[in-house]
XYZ file of N, CA and C in Angstrom:
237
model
N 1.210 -19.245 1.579
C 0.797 -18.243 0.608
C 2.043 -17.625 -0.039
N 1.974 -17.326 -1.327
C 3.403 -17.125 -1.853
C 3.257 -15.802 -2.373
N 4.017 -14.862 -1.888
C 3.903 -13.621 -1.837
C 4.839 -12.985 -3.227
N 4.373 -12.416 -3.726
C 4.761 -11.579 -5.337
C 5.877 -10.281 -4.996
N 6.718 -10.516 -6.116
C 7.801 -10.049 -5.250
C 7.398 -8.622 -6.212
N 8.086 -7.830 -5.635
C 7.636 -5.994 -6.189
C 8.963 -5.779 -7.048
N 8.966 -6.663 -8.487
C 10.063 -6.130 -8.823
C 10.337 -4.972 -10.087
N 9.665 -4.359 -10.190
C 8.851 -3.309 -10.347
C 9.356 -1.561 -9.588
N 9.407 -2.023 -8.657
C 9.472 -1.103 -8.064
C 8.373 0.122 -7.731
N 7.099 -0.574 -7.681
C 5.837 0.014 -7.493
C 6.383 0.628 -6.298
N 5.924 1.732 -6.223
C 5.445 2.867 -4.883
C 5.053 1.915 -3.529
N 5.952 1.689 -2.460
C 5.398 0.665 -1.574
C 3.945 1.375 -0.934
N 3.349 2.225 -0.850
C 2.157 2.493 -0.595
C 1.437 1.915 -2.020
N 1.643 2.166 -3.023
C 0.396 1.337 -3.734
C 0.304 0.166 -3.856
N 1.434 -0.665 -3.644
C 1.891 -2.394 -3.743
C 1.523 -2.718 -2.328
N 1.023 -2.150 -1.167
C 0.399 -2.802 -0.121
C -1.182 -2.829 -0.374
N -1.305 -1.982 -1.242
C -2.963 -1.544 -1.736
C -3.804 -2.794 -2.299
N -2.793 -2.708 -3.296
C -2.736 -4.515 -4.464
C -3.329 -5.743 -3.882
N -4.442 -6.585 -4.533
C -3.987 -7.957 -3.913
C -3.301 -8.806 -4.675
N -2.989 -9.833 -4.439
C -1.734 -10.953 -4.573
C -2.229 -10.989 -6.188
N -3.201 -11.155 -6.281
C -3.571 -10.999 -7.811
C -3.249 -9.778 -8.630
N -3.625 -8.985 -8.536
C -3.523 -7.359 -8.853
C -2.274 -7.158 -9.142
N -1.286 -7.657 -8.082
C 0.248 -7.626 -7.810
C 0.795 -8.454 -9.365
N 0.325 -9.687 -9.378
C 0.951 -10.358 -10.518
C 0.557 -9.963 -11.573
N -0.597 -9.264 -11.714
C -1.216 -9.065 -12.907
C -0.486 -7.638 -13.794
N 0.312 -6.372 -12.723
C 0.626 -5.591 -12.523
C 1.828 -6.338 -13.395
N 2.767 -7.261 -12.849
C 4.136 -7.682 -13.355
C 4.272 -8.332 -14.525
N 2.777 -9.247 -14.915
C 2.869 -9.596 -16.099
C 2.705 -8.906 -17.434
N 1.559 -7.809 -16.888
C 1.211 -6.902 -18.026
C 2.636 -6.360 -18.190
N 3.184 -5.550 -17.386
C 4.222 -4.491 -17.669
C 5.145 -5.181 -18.090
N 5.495 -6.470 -17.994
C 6.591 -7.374 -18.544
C 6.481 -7.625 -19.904
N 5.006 -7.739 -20.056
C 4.472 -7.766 -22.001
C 4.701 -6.957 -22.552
N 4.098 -5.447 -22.037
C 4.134 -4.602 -22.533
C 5.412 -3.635 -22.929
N 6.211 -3.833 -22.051
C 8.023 -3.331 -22.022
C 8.011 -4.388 -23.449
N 8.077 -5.543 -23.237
C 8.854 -6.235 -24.449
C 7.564 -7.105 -26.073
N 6.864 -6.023 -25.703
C 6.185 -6.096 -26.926
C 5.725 -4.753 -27.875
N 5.912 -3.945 -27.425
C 5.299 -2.278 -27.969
C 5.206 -3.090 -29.288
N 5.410 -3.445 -30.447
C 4.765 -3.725 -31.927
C 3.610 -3.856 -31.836
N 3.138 -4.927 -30.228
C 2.245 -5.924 -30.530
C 1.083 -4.623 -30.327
N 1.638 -3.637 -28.992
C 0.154 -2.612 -29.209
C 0.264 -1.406 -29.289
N 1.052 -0.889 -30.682
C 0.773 -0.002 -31.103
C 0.236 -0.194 -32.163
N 0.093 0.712 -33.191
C -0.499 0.715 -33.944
C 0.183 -0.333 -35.246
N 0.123 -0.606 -36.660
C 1.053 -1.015 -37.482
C 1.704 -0.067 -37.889
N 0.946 0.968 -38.383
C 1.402 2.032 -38.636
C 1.916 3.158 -37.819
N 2.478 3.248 -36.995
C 2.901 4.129 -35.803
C 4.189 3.896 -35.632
N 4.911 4.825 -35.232
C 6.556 5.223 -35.150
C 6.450 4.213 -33.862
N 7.645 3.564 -33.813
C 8.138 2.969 -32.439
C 8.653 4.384 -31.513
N 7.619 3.944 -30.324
C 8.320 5.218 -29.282
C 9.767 5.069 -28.684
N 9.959 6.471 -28.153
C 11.684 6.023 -28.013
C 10.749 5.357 -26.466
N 12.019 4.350 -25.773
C 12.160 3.324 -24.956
C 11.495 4.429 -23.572
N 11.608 5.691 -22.977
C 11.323 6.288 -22.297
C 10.582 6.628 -22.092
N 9.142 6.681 -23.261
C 8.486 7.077 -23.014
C 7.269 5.896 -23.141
N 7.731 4.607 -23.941
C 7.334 3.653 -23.887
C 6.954 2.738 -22.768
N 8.126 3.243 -21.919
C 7.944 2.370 -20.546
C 7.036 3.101 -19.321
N 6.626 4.612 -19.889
C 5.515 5.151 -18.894
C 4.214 4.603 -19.541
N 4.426 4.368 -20.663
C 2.735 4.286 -21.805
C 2.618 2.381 -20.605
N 4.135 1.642 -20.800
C 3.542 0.145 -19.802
C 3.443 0.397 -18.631
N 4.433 1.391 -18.151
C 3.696 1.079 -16.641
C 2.216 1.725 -16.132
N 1.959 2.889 -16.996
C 0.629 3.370 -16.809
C -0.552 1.654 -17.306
N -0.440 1.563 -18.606
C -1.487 0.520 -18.493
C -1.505 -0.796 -17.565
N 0.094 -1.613 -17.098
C -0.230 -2.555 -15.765
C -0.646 -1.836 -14.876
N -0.150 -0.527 -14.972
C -0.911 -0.222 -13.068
C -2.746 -0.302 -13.166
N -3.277 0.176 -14.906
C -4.622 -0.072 -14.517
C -5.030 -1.252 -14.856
N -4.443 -1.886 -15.687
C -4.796 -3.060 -15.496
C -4.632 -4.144 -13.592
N -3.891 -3.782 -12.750
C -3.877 -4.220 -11.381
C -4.943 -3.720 -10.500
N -5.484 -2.266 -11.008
C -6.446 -1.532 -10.096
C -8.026 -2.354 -11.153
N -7.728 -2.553 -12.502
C -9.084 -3.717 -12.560
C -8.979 -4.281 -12.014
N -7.840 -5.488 -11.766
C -8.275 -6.651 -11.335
C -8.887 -6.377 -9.875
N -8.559 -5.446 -8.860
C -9.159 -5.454 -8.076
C -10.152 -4.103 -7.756
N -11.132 -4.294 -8.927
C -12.328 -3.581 -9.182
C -12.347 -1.671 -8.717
N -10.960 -1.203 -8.882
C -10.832 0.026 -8.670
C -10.292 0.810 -9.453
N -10.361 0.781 -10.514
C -10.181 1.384 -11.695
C -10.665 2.606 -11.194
N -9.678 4.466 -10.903
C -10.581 5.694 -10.937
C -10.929 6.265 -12.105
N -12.469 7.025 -12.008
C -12.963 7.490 -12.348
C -12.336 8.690 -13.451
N -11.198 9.236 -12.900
C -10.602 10.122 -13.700
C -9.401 10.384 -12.793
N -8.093 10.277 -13.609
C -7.429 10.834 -13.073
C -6.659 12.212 -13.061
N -6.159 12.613 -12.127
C -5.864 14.163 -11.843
C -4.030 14.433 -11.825
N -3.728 15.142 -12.933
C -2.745 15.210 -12.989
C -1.668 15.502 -12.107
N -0.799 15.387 -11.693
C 0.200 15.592 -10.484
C 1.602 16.929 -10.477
């Protein structure tokens, strides 16, 4: 079984949470999404600066990893 490496640097409590799927799905999104922002923002929309861009990807791989393994929450609560 070939285990997905955390390079990422996910929270090791939520990357044990993950399955092997979830995990890759987590690395591919955020890998798109870091090096595509044109593709999903708007056309018309300012390019974000790089800092705040990379919370807008890692927020959507992380929910995109909690779809893949059918736990998407309900709402989340600010920290």
């Amino acid at each position: 079984m070939k285990t997905i490496k955390n390079s990422n640097r996910v929270p090791k409590k939520q990357w044990s949470k993950w399955s092997k799927e979830a995990k890759a799905i987590f690395n591919s999104c955020y890998d798109f999404f870091m090096n595509n922002q044109k593709t999903m923002n708007h056309p018309k929309a300012d390019k974000q600066p790089a800092f705040h861009w990379k919370t807008v990807a890692w927020n959507a791989a992380w929910i995109a990893a909690d779809a893949c393994d059918d736990s998407i929450p309900t709402e989340i609560v600010d920290v």
